[in-house]
Amino acid sequence: MALEFIELDVRPILANGGAPFPAIMTVVERLAPGQGLMLLAPFSPQPLFKVMEEKGYVHRVSELDSGDFEVKFTPRTTEVLVSENVRDGDDWPEATRSFDFSELDPPQPMVRILLELETMSPGDVLFAVLGREPIFLFRELTKRGHKWAGSYDSDGEMFRLMIKTGTMA
Amino acid sequence: MHGASISRWTMAYFAASLAFLMSGLVLMGCGYGLPIGALGTPETLAVLHVIAVGWLGLLFAGALLQFVPVLAATHLRLPWLAGPALVLLILGLAVLSLGFTALSGRITLHLEVMPLGGVFLSSGFTMLTVSLATTIIAEKSFDVPGILVLSGLAGLVATALTGSVFAGVLSGLVDFPDVALRLSDLAPFHAASGLLGWMTITAVGVSYRLFAMFLLAPEVKGSSRRTVSTALCALLFLCAAVASGLHGTSFSAMSTAVAVLATGVSTVFYVIDVWRMFRARRRKVLELNSVAGLVALGFLVAGVALLQLAWFSGVSIPVGTAAFYALALGWLSGLGLSQLFKIVPFLTWLETYGPVMGRGAVPRVQDLVNERRARGWFVIFYLSVTVGAGAILADAGLFLQAASLCQGAAVIGLAVEYLRARRLIYAPADVRLPDGAVMPRLFYAKTNHQE
């Protein structure tokens, strides 16, 4: 799955005399694993770079023909893993179930996730926060026809996993 | 493809390794090849190799075949090498043991078989090293466990290399006067590169991840680098000591001193890290495998302390012998037996219930073991290792024999427990084999996780 950028144009906010920072942070907080932020601004937003760096994003600035700037923030250390059966352009609806399994003793997260998936409808998405990469779960998911994407969070502590239930489960 | 799968041959490695451990302990129990007095006798060398290569070597090989893909979160590269490597290793050890027995005059055999055993062993270990190192390097898994396992593999290569040269010299097939004259001086380096350079460094590397996992503790990240750097320093100076030792220079003694000291410092750093993980753990009631693993750590400290004492006091026999005994049987064997008590049920559980998980009730991992029964065997094992080490220090052969027999009994007791876990004996009857689950084979894992 190629990195997906959520686009945010703060030029109208600034033109209306508003403060863009809260809007930017709202979008950043909602970024899923494998998503970056593409920001359009009338100037290069220097103060934002440090904030975003602390949140684990690297940036690339390019000047547009109009004289405005396009800044792409990409999650830094977090390589996004996706199952082989995921195609570009796959639709990932909002997760219908979310869990924090980070405190569970392995292999309990695997048991719980497989249990939940059995009771979900095809196409539904499960989101879980785990204490580590669930390496034995991945193949079981693919074998059962589920699609998944996951990554460590920016400080590398928690693994965030999205699973889209398959039809041949 | 992401994720790791169950290693196909790991159970076969474990089974063979346990068989070698039992034979080694029974031999010592019968008074054959006791490591008391001079260690260079062919009988002692035969027993030492059965335990060091047959038990510990195969145990570590089997464990790494499963752990390296887990540590690197990937699939094992060149997995087809594992099966032939096991055959070569067993064959090599059998031939080498026959060679030692011939050397003692008990059987008549051309001594040329000894280097042949060395060649078999080296080939088997080389195949494993290639497969494991390729897996780590291809995945660029150069965090602390990855680096330590790679360093351990370097220690393995050093051990196999020196061992092969020794086998050649002992058989008279190759003529290295420098080696032949200093064989008894050089042998401790061979033992150290095996037990410390290869196995201890590997065990430390793997345990950083395993202890964090089993104690539910955050992994120590920054501070573990000092364990790595001091361990690497010890390994480098050990190699330097061997290389310069061939010429008996004073540099060799200095290098050894640095290596011994660095080993001590590295052990202290490692123990501090484990202590931190232990303090920060979220699991308050520890499982038996963790408790028994922590006891093994005590033997690491004792063994390394005895090593310092042996080197700086110059009393290599019996203090040095006791040090290696504590390291091989208390630390490495204790750690191995305790982790087998977790690994065997876990892999069995994953293999049996993974495919049906979520579709019906399945046992928990801890339902596959009986901690109460195993606890007694661990107590007997560790007590008899303590007695054995004391017997070596006190030059009391009979006590060492008795201790070895007790260890042998404990190992048989534990092996029966592993066997029961593998056969799902303790699993509650109603969920033992749900629809779609298949009883696992004893020595060979189904690779239903591989496409």
Coordinates of C-alpha atoms in Angstrom, one line a residue:
Chain A
M1 CA 0.0 0.0 0.0
A2 CA 1.5 3.3 -1.0
L3 CA 1.6 6.0 1.6
E4 CA -1.6 8.0 1.6
F5 CA -1.6 11.7 2.2
I6 CA -4.5 13.5 3.8
E7 CA -4.6 16.9 2.2
L8 CA -5.2 20.1 4.3
D9 CA -5.3 23.5 2.7
V10 CA -4.8 26.2 5.4
R11 CA -4.7 29.0 2.9
P12 CA -8.4 29.8 3.3
I13 CA -8.1 29.8 7.1
L14 CA -5.2 32.2 7.0
A15 CA -6.9 34.4 4.5
N16 CA -9.9 34.7 6.9
G17 CA -7.5 35.7 9.7
G18 CA -7.9 32.4 11.5
A19 CA -5.2 30.3 13.3
P20 CA -4.4 27.2 11.3
F21 CA -2.6 25.3 14.1
P22 CA -5.7 23.7 15.8
A23 CA -7.0 22.5 12.4
I24 CA -3.6 21.0 11.6
M25 CA -3.4 19.2 14.9
T26 CA -6.9 17.8 14.5
V27 CA -6.0 16.2 11.3
V28 CA -2.6 14.9 12.6
E29 CA -4.3 13.2 15.6
R30 CA -6.5 11.3 13.2
L31 CA -3.8 10.1 10.9
A32 CA -3.9 6.3 10.6
P33 CA -0.9 4.0 10.2
G34 CA 0.5 4.6 6.7
Q35 CA -1.0 8.0 6.3
G36 CA 0.9 11.3 5.9
L37 CA -0.2 14.9 5.9
M38 CA 0.0 17.1 2.8
L39 CA -0.2 20.7 3.9
L40 CA -0.9 23.6 1.5
A41 CA 0.2 27.0 3.0
P42 CA 1.1 30.5 1.7
F43 CA 4.4 30.3 3.5
S44 CA 6.8 27.6 4.7
P45 CA 5.5 26.8 8.2
Q46 CA 8.9 26.6 10.1
P47 CA 7.4 26.3 13.6
L48 CA 5.4 23.3 12.7
F49 CA 8.4 21.3 11.6
K50 CA 9.7 20.8 15.1
V51 CA 6.3 19.9 16.5
M52 CA 5.7 17.4 13.7
E53 CA 9.3 16.0 14.2
E54 CA 8.5 15.3 17.8
K55 CA 5.4 13.5 16.7
G56 CA 7.5 11.3 14.4
Y57 CA 7.0 12.9 11.0
V58 CA 9.7 14.0 8.6
H59 CA 8.8 16.8 6.1
R60 CA 9.6 17.8 2.5
V61 CA 8.8 21.3 1.3
S62 CA 8.2 22.2 -2.3
E63 CA 7.3 25.6 -3.7
L64 CA 4.3 25.7 -6.0
D65 CA 4.1 27.8 -9.2
S66 CA 1.7 30.1 -7.4
G67 CA 4.3 31.0 -4.8
D68 CA 2.5 28.9 -2.1
F69 CA 4.1 25.9 -0.4
E70 CA 3.3 22.3 -0.4
V71 CA 4.7 20.4 2.7
K72 CA 4.5 16.6 2.9
F73 CA 4.8 15.1 6.4
T74 CA 5.7 11.4 6.3
P75 CA 5.7 9.1 9.3
R76 CA 9.4 8.6 10.1
T77 CA 10.5 5.4 11.6
T78 CA 7.3 3.6 11.1
E79 CA 7.4 1.3 8.2
V80 CA 3.9 0.3 7.3
L81 CA 3.4 -3.4 6.9
V82 CA 0.5 -4.6 4.8
S83 CA -0.7 -8.0 3.9
E84 CA 0.0 -9.3 0.4
N85 CA -3.7 -9.3 -0.5
V86 CA -4.1 -5.6 0.0
R87 CA -4.5 -3.7 -3.3
D88 CA -3.8 0.0 -4.0
G89 CA -7.1 1.9 -3.8
D90 CA -8.6 -0.6 -1.3
D91 CA -11.3 1.1 0.7
W92 CA -10.7 1.0 4.4
P93 CA -13.9 2.1 6.2
E94 CA -13.9 3.5 9.7
A95 CA -13.2 0.7 12.3
T96 CA -16.3 -0.7 13.8
R97 CA -14.5 -2.2 16.7
S98 CA -11.4 -0.8 18.5
F99 CA -9.4 -2.5 21.2
D100 CA -6.4 -1.8 23.3
F101 CA -4.6 -5.1 23.8
S102 CA -1.3 -3.6 24.7
E103 CA -1.5 -4.9 28.3
L104 CA -2.4 -8.4 27.4
D105 CA 0.0 -11.3 27.8
P106 CA 1.0 -12.9 24.4
P107 CA -0.6 -14.8 22.8
Q108 CA -3.9 -13.4 24.2
P109 CA -4.1 -10.5 21.7
M110 CA -4.0 -13.1 18.9
V111 CA -6.7 -15.2 20.5
R112 CA -8.9 -12.1 21.1
I113 CA -8.5 -10.7 17.6
L114 CA -9.3 -14.0 15.9
L115 CA -12.3 -14.4 18.1
E116 CA -13.6 -10.9 17.3
L117 CA -13.1 -11.3 13.6
E118 CA -15.3 -14.5 13.6
T119 CA -18.3 -12.4 14.7
M120 CA -17.7 -9.5 12.3
S121 CA -19.3 -9.0 8.9
P122 CA -17.1 -9.1 5.7
G123 CA -15.7 -5.7 5.0
D124 CA -15.9 -4.5 8.6
V125 CA -12.7 -3.1 10.1
L126 CA -11.1 -3.9 13.4
F127 CA -8.5 -1.7 15.0
A128 CA -6.3 -2.8 17.8
V129 CA -3.3 -1.4 19.7
L130 CA -0.8 -4.1 20.6
G131 CA 2.3 -4.2 22.8
R132 CA 4.4 -5.7 19.9
E133 CA 4.2 -6.7 16.3
P134 CA 2.0 -9.9 16.2
I135 CA 4.3 -11.9 14.0
F136 CA 2.4 -15.2 14.4
L137 CA -1.0 -13.6 13.7
F138 CA -0.2 -12.2 10.3
R139 CA -0.2 -15.4 8.4
E140 CA -3.3 -16.7 10.1
L141 CA -5.1 -13.5 9.0
T142 CA -4.0 -13.8 5.4
K143 CA -4.9 -17.5 5.4
R144 CA -8.4 -16.7 6.5
G145 CA -8.8 -14.1 3.8
H146 CA -8.5 -11.0 6.0
K147 CA -6.5 -7.9 4.9
W148 CA -4.4 -6.0 7.4
A149 CA -2.1 -3.0 7.7
G150 CA -0.1 -2.0 10.7
S151 CA 2.8 0.0 12.0
Y152 CA 4.5 0.9 15.2
D153 CA 3.6 4.3 16.5
S154 CA 6.1 7.1 16.2
D155 CA 8.0 6.3 19.4
G156 CA 8.1 2.6 18.5
E157 CA 6.3 1.5 21.6
M158 CA 2.9 0.3 20.4
F159 CA 1.9 -1.6 17.3
R160 CA -1.3 -0.3 15.7
L161 CA -3.1 -2.8 13.5
M162 CA -6.1 -2.5 11.2
I163 CA -7.8 -5.6 9.9
K164 CA -10.5 -5.7 7.3
T165 CA -12.5 -8.9 7.5
G166 CA -12.5 -11.0 4.3
T167 CA -15.3 -12.8 2.6
M168 CA -13.8 -16.2 2.7
A169 CA -13.3 -16.2 6.5
Chain B
M1 CA 5.6 -12.0 3.3
H2 CA 5.3 -10.6 6.8
G3 CA 5.4 -12.5 10.1
A4 CA 7.3 -15.6 11.2
S5 CA 6.1 -19.1 10.9
I6 CA 6.7 -22.2 13.0
S7 CA 10.1 -23.7 12.5
R8 CA 9.8 -27.2 11.0
W9 CA 12.8 -28.9 12.6
T10 CA 13.1 -27.2 16.0
M11 CA 11.4 -30.0 17.8
A12 CA 13.7 -32.6 16.2
Y13 CA 16.7 -30.5 17.4
F14 CA 15.3 -30.3 20.9
A15 CA 14.6 -34.0 21.1
A16 CA 18.1 -34.9 19.9
S17 CA 19.7 -32.4 22.2
L18 CA 17.8 -33.8 25.3
A19 CA 18.9 -37.3 24.3
F20 CA 22.5 -36.2 24.3
L21 CA 22.2 -34.4 27.6
M22 CA 20.8 -37.6 29.2
S23 CA 23.6 -39.7 27.8
G24 CA 26.2 -37.3 28.9
L25 CA 24.8 -37.1 32.5
V26 CA 24.4 -40.9 32.7
L27 CA 28.0 -41.3 31.5
M28 CA 29.2 -39.0 34.2
G29 CA 27.0 -40.6 36.7
C30 CA 28.7 -43.9 35.9
G31 CA 32.0 -42.2 36.6
Y32 CA 33.1 -42.0 32.9
G33 CA 34.9 -38.9 31.9
L34 CA 34.4 -36.9 35.1
P35 CA 35.8 -33.4 34.8
I36 CA 37.9 -33.8 37.9
G37 CA 41.7 -33.3 37.7
A38 CA 43.2 -33.0 34.3
L39 CA 40.6 -32.3 31.6
G40 CA 42.6 -33.4 28.7
T41 CA 41.8 -37.1 29.0
P42 CA 40.0 -38.5 26.0
E43 CA 37.1 -39.8 28.2
T44 CA 36.5 -36.3 29.6
L45 CA 36.7 -34.7 26.2
A46 CA 34.2 -37.2 24.9
V47 CA 31.7 -36.4 27.7
L48 CA 32.3 -32.6 27.4
H49 CA 31.5 -32.7 23.7
V50 CA 28.4 -34.8 24.1
I51 CA 27.1 -32.1 26.6
A52 CA 28.5 -29.0 24.9
V53 CA 27.9 -29.8 21.3
G54 CA 25.2 -32.5 21.5
W55 CA 23.0 -30.9 24.1
L56 CA 23.8 -27.2 24.2
G57 CA 24.8 -26.9 20.5
L58 CA 21.7 -28.6 19.2
L59 CA 19.5 -26.9 21.7
F60 CA 20.8 -23.4 20.7
A61 CA 20.6 -24.3 17.0
G62 CA 17.0 -25.5 17.3
A63 CA 16.0 -22.5 19.4
L64 CA 17.7 -20.0 17.0
L65 CA 15.9 -21.6 14.0
Q66 CA 12.7 -20.4 15.7
F67 CA 13.9 -17.3 17.4
V68 CA 15.8 -15.5 14.7
P69 CA 12.7 -15.2 12.4
V70 CA 10.8 -14.0 15.5
L71 CA 13.4 -11.5 16.5
A72 CA 13.7 -10.2 12.9
A73 CA 9.9 -10.6 12.3
T74 CA 10.5 -12.3 9.0
H75 CA 10.7 -15.8 7.5
L76 CA 13.8 -17.9 7.8
R77 CA 16.1 -17.7 4.8
L78 CA 17.3 -21.0 3.3
P79 CA 15.1 -23.1 5.6
W80 CA 15.9 -26.3 3.8
L81 CA 19.4 -26.2 5.3
A82 CA 18.1 -27.0 8.8
G83 CA 17.3 -30.7 8.2
P84 CA 20.6 -31.7 6.6
A85 CA 22.5 -29.7 9.1
L86 CA 20.9 -31.7 11.9
V87 CA 22.0 -35.0 10.3
L88 CA 25.5 -33.6 9.8
L89 CA 25.8 -32.4 13.4
I90 CA 24.6 -35.8 14.9
L91 CA 26.9 -37.7 12.6
G92 CA 29.8 -35.4 13.3
L93 CA 29.4 -35.7 17.1
A94 CA 29.1 -39.5 16.9
V95 CA 32.2 -39.7 14.8
L96 CA 34.1 -37.3 17.1
S97 CA 33.0 -39.3 20.2
L98 CA 34.2 -42.5 18.6
G99 CA 37.5 -40.7 17.9
F100 CA 37.9 -39.7 21.5
T101 CA 37.1 -43.2 22.6
A102 CA 39.7 -44.6 20.2
L103 CA 42.2 -42.1 21.5
S104 CA 41.6 -43.5 25.0
G105 CA 42.4 -47.0 23.7
R106 CA 39.0 -48.5 24.5
I107 CA 38.3 -49.2 20.8
T108 CA 40.5 -49.6 17.8
L109 CA 39.8 -47.1 15.1
H110 CA 41.8 -45.0 12.8
L111 CA 42.2 -41.7 14.4
E112 CA 41.7 -40.0 11.1
V113 CA 38.0 -40.2 11.8
M114 CA 38.4 -37.3 14.3
P115 CA 39.0 -34.6 11.7
L116 CA 36.2 -36.1 9.7
G117 CA 33.9 -35.6 12.7
G118 CA 35.2 -32.0 12.8
V119 CA 34.4 -31.5 9.2
F120 CA 30.8 -32.8 9.6
L121 CA 30.3 -30.6 12.7
S122 CA 31.8 -27.6 11.0
S123 CA 29.7 -28.1 7.8
G124 CA 26.5 -28.5 9.9
F125 CA 27.2 -25.4 11.9
T126 CA 28.2 -23.4 8.8
M127 CA 24.9 -24.3 7.1
L128 CA 23.0 -23.1 10.1
T129 CA 25.1 -19.9 10.5
V130 CA 24.5 -19.1 6.8
S131 CA 20.8 -19.5 7.1
L132 CA 20.5 -17.6 10.4
A133 CA 22.9 -14.8 9.5
T134 CA 21.3 -14.3 6.1
T135 CA 17.9 -13.9 7.8
I136 CA 19.2 -11.2 10.2
I137 CA 21.2 -9.3 7.5
A138 CA 18.5 -9.5 4.8
E139 CA 16.0 -8.0 7.2
K140 CA 18.6 -5.4 8.5
S141 CA 17.5 -6.5 12.0
F142 CA 20.5 -4.8 13.7
D143 CA 18.9 -4.0 17.1
V144 CA 20.5 -5.3 20.3
P145 CA 19.2 -8.9 20.0
G146 CA 20.1 -9.0 16.3
I147 CA 23.7 -7.8 16.9
L148 CA 24.2 -10.2 19.8
V149 CA 22.9 -13.2 17.8
L150 CA 25.2 -12.2 14.9
S151 CA 28.2 -11.9 17.4
G152 CA 27.2 -15.2 18.9
L153 CA 27.4 -16.8 15.4
A154 CA 30.9 -15.3 15.0
G155 CA 31.7 -17.1 18.3
L156 CA 30.3 -20.3 16.9
V157 CA 32.5 -20.0 13.8
A158 CA 35.6 -19.4 16.0
T159 CA 34.7 -22.5 18.1
A160 CA 34.2 -24.7 15.1
L161 CA 37.4 -23.5 13.6
T162 CA 39.6 -24.1 16.6
G163 CA 37.9 -27.4 17.3
S164 CA 38.6 -28.6 13.8
V165 CA 42.3 -27.6 14.1
F166 CA 42.5 -29.5 17.4
A167 CA 40.8 -32.6 15.9
G168 CA 43.4 -32.5 13.1
V169 CA 46.3 -32.2 15.5
L170 CA 45.0 -34.9 17.9
S171 CA 44.6 -37.4 15.1
G172 CA 48.1 -36.6 13.8
L173 CA 46.7 -35.7 10.4
V174 CA 47.9 -32.2 10.4
D175 CA 51.2 -31.0 11.9
F176 CA 50.9 -27.7 13.8
P177 CA 53.7 -27.9 16.4
D178 CA 52.6 -24.6 17.9
V179 CA 49.2 -26.0 18.5
A180 CA 50.3 -29.5 19.5
L181 CA 52.6 -28.2 22.2
R182 CA 50.1 -25.8 23.7
L183 CA 47.0 -27.9 23.3
S184 CA 46.1 -27.9 27.0
D185 CA 46.7 -24.1 27.2
L186 CA 44.6 -23.4 24.1
A187 CA 41.7 -25.7 25.1
P188 CA 40.1 -23.3 27.6
F189 CA 39.9 -20.7 24.8
H190 CA 38.0 -23.2 22.6
A191 CA 35.6 -23.8 25.6
A192 CA 35.3 -20.1 26.3
S193 CA 34.5 -19.2 22.7
G194 CA 31.9 -21.9 22.6
L195 CA 30.2 -21.5 26.0
L196 CA 30.7 -17.7 26.3
G197 CA 31.4 -16.4 22.8
W198 CA 28.7 -18.3 21.1
M199 CA 26.1 -19.5 23.6
T200 CA 26.1 -17.0 26.4
I201 CA 26.2 -14.0 24.0
T202 CA 23.3 -15.6 22.0
A203 CA 21.3 -16.4 25.1
V204 CA 21.8 -12.8 26.4
G205 CA 20.7 -11.4 23.0
V206 CA 17.6 -13.6 22.8
S207 CA 16.7 -13.1 26.5
Y208 CA 16.5 -9.3 26.2
R209 CA 13.4 -10.0 24.1
L210 CA 12.1 -13.1 25.8
F211 CA 12.4 -11.8 29.4
A212 CA 10.6 -8.6 28.3
M213 CA 7.9 -10.8 26.7
F214 CA 7.4 -13.2 29.6
L215 CA 7.7 -10.7 32.4
L216 CA 5.5 -8.2 30.5
A217 CA 8.1 -5.6 31.0
P218 CA 9.2 -2.8 28.7
E219 CA 12.3 -3.7 26.7
V220 CA 15.4 -1.9 27.9
K221 CA 16.7 -0.1 24.9
G222 CA 19.6 2.4 25.5
S223 CA 21.4 0.8 28.4
S224 CA 21.6 -2.7 26.7
R225 CA 24.1 -1.3 24.3
R226 CA 26.8 -1.3 27.0
T227 CA 26.2 -5.0 27.4
V228 CA 26.8 -5.4 23.7
S229 CA 29.9 -3.3 23.5
T230 CA 31.6 -5.0 26.5
A231 CA 30.6 -8.5 25.3
L232 CA 32.0 -7.7 21.8
C233 CA 35.2 -6.4 23.5
A234 CA 35.5 -9.7 25.4
L235 CA 35.0 -11.7 22.2
L236 CA 37.6 -9.7 20.3
F237 CA 40.2 -10.0 23.0
L238 CA 39.5 -13.7 23.3
C239 CA 40.2 -14.1 19.6
A240 CA 43.3 -12.0 20.0
A241 CA 44.4 -14.1 22.9
V242 CA 44.0 -17.3 20.9
A243 CA 45.8 -15.9 17.9
S244 CA 48.8 -14.6 19.9
G245 CA 48.6 -17.6 22.2
L246 CA 49.9 -19.8 19.5
H247 CA 53.3 -18.2 20.0
G248 CA 53.0 -18.0 23.7
T249 CA 53.6 -14.2 23.8
S250 CA 52.9 -12.0 26.8
F251 CA 50.3 -10.2 24.8
S252 CA 48.2 -13.3 25.0
A253 CA 48.1 -13.2 28.7
M254 CA 47.2 -9.5 28.6
S255 CA 44.4 -10.1 26.0
T256 CA 43.0 -12.9 28.1
A257 CA 43.0 -10.7 31.2
V258 CA 41.1 -8.0 29.3
A259 CA 38.7 -10.7 27.9
V260 CA 38.0 -12.1 31.3
L261 CA 37.5 -8.7 32.8
A262 CA 35.2 -7.5 30.0
T263 CA 33.2 -10.7 30.4
G264 CA 32.7 -9.8 34.1
V265 CA 31.7 -6.2 33.3
S266 CA 29.3 -7.3 30.5
T267 CA 27.7 -9.8 32.9
V268 CA 27.2 -7.0 35.5
F269 CA 25.6 -4.8 32.9
Y270 CA 23.3 -7.6 31.7
V271 CA 22.2 -8.5 35.2
I272 CA 21.4 -4.9 35.9
D273 CA 19.2 -4.8 32.7
V274 CA 17.4 -7.9 33.7
W275 CA 16.9 -6.6 37.2
R276 CA 15.4 -3.4 35.7
M277 CA 13.0 -5.4 33.5
F278 CA 12.1 -7.5 36.6
R279 CA 11.4 -4.4 38.6
A280 CA 9.3 -2.8 35.8
R281 CA 7.4 -6.0 35.0
R282 CA 3.6 -5.9 34.9
R283 CA 3.2 -9.6 35.5
K284 CA 3.3 -9.9 39.3
V285 CA 3.1 -13.7 39.6
L286 CA 5.9 -15.2 37.6
E287 CA 5.5 -18.4 35.5
L288 CA 7.8 -21.3 36.2
N289 CA 9.9 -20.7 33.1
S290 CA 10.7 -17.2 34.2
V291 CA 11.6 -18.2 37.8
A292 CA 13.7 -21.1 36.6
G293 CA 15.3 -18.8 34.0
L294 CA 16.2 -16.2 36.7
V295 CA 17.8 -19.0 38.8
A296 CA 20.0 -19.8 35.8
L297 CA 21.1 -16.2 35.8
G298 CA 22.4 -16.8 39.3
F299 CA 24.7 -19.5 37.9
L300 CA 25.9 -17.1 35.2
V301 CA 27.0 -14.7 37.9
A302 CA 28.6 -17.5 39.9
G303 CA 30.3 -19.0 36.8
V304 CA 31.7 -15.6 35.7
A305 CA 32.9 -14.8 39.2
L306 CA 34.7 -18.2 39.4
L307 CA 36.2 -17.5 36.0
Q308 CA 37.7 -14.2 37.3
L309 CA 38.9 -16.0 40.4
A310 CA 40.5 -18.8 38.3
W311 CA 42.3 -16.4 36.0
F312 CA 43.5 -13.9 38.5
S313 CA 44.5 -16.5 41.1
G314 CA 46.0 -18.8 38.4
V315 CA 44.2 -21.8 39.8
S316 CA 42.6 -23.1 36.6
I317 CA 42.0 -26.6 38.1
P318 CA 39.7 -26.9 39.8
V319 CA 38.4 -23.3 40.0
G320 CA 38.3 -22.9 36.2
T321 CA 36.7 -26.3 35.7
A322 CA 34.0 -25.3 38.3
A323 CA 33.5 -22.0 36.4
F324 CA 32.8 -23.8 33.1
Y325 CA 30.7 -26.4 34.9
A326 CA 28.5 -23.7 36.4
L327 CA 28.2 -21.9 33.1
A328 CA 27.5 -25.0 31.1
L329 CA 25.1 -26.8 33.4
G330 CA 23.8 -24.2 35.7
W331 CA 23.5 -21.2 33.4
L332 CA 23.1 -22.5 29.8
S333 CA 21.4 -25.8 30.6
G334 CA 19.2 -24.3 33.3
L335 CA 18.2 -21.5 31.0
G336 CA 17.6 -24.0 28.2
L337 CA 15.5 -26.4 30.3
S338 CA 13.5 -23.6 31.7
Q339 CA 12.8 -22.0 28.3
L340 CA 11.9 -25.3 26.8
F341 CA 9.2 -25.5 29.4
K342 CA 7.7 -22.4 27.7
I343 CA 8.7 -22.9 24.0
V344 CA 7.6 -26.5 23.6
P345 CA 4.0 -25.8 24.8
F346 CA 3.8 -22.5 23.1
L347 CA 4.8 -23.8 19.7
T348 CA 2.6 -26.9 20.1
W349 CA -0.3 -24.6 21.1
L350 CA 0.3 -22.4 18.1
E351 CA 0.6 -25.3 15.7
T352 CA -2.4 -27.2 17.0
Y353 CA -4.9 -24.4 17.7
G354 CA -3.8 -21.5 15.5
P355 CA -5.9 -22.7 12.5
V356 CA -9.0 -23.1 14.6
M357 CA -8.6 -20.2 16.9
G358 CA -11.6 -17.9 17.3
R359 CA -14.0 -20.6 15.9
G360 CA -14.5 -22.4 19.1
A361 CA -13.0 -22.9 22.6
V362 CA -9.3 -23.8 22.7
P363 CA -7.1 -24.5 25.7
R364 CA -4.8 -21.7 27.0
V365 CA -1.0 -22.2 26.6
Q366 CA -0.7 -22.8 30.3
D367 CA -3.3 -25.5 30.1
L368 CA -0.7 -27.6 28.3
V369 CA 1.7 -27.8 31.2
N370 CA 1.7 -28.9 34.8
E371 CA 3.9 -26.5 36.7
R372 CA 3.6 -28.3 40.0
R373 CA 5.2 -31.5 38.6
A374 CA 8.0 -29.6 36.7
R375 CA 8.8 -27.4 39.7
G376 CA 10.2 -30.4 41.6
W377 CA 12.4 -31.4 38.7
F378 CA 13.9 -27.9 38.4
V379 CA 14.6 -27.9 42.2
I380 CA 16.4 -31.2 41.9
F381 CA 18.3 -30.1 38.8
Y382 CA 19.6 -26.8 40.3
L383 CA 20.5 -28.4 43.7
S384 CA 22.4 -31.2 42.0
V385 CA 24.3 -28.7 39.8
T386 CA 25.3 -26.8 43.0
V387 CA 26.4 -30.0 44.5
G388 CA 28.3 -30.9 41.3
A389 CA 30.2 -27.6 41.3
G390 CA 31.1 -28.1 44.9
A391 CA 32.3 -31.6 44.2
I392 CA 34.6 -30.4 41.5
L393 CA 36.0 -27.7 43.8
A394 CA 36.4 -30.4 46.6
D395 CA 37.8 -33.0 44.2
A396 CA 35.0 -35.4 45.3
G397 CA 34.4 -37.6 42.4
L398 CA 31.6 -39.7 44.0
F399 CA 29.6 -36.6 44.8
L400 CA 29.9 -35.4 41.3
Q401 CA 28.7 -38.9 40.1
A402 CA 25.7 -38.7 42.4
A403 CA 25.0 -35.1 41.3
S404 CA 25.1 -36.2 37.6
L405 CA 22.7 -39.0 38.2
C406 CA 20.3 -36.6 40.0
Q407 CA 20.6 -34.2 37.1
G408 CA 19.9 -37.0 34.7
A409 CA 16.8 -38.0 36.6
A410 CA 15.6 -34.4 36.6
V411 CA 16.2 -34.0 32.9
I412 CA 14.3 -37.2 32.2
G413 CA 11.5 -35.9 34.4
L414 CA 11.4 -32.6 32.5
A415 CA 11.6 -34.4 29.1
V416 CA 8.5 -36.3 30.1
E417 CA 6.8 -33.0 30.9
Y418 CA 7.8 -31.6 27.4
L419 CA 6.5 -34.8 25.8
R420 CA 3.2 -34.5 27.6
A421 CA 2.9 -30.9 26.5
R422 CA 3.6 -31.9 22.9
R423 CA 1.0 -34.7 23.1
L424 CA -1.6 -32.3 24.7
I425 CA -1.9 -34.7 27.7
Y426 CA -2.8 -31.9 30.2
A427 CA -5.3 -30.1 27.9
P428 CA -8.8 -30.2 29.2
A429 CA -10.6 -33.1 27.4
D430 CA -13.5 -31.1 26.0
V431 CA -11.3 -28.6 24.1
R432 CA -8.3 -30.9 23.6
L433 CA -8.8 -31.5 19.9
P434 CA -11.6 -29.2 18.6
D435 CA -12.9 -29.7 15.0
G436 CA -10.3 -28.9 12.5
A437 CA -7.4 -29.3 15.0
V438 CA -4.8 -32.0 14.3
M439 CA -2.6 -33.7 16.9
P440 CA 0.9 -32.4 16.3
R441 CA 3.7 -34.8 15.3
L442 CA 6.3 -35.3 18.0
F443 CA 9.5 -34.2 16.1
Y444 CA 8.3 -32.4 13.1
A445 CA 6.1 -29.3 13.0
K446 CA 3.4 -28.9 10.4
T447 CA 4.1 -25.7 8.6
N448 CA 0.5 -24.7 8.1
H449 CA 1.6 -21.2 8.6
Q450 CA 3.6 -21.4 5.4
E451 CA 1.8 -21.0 2.2

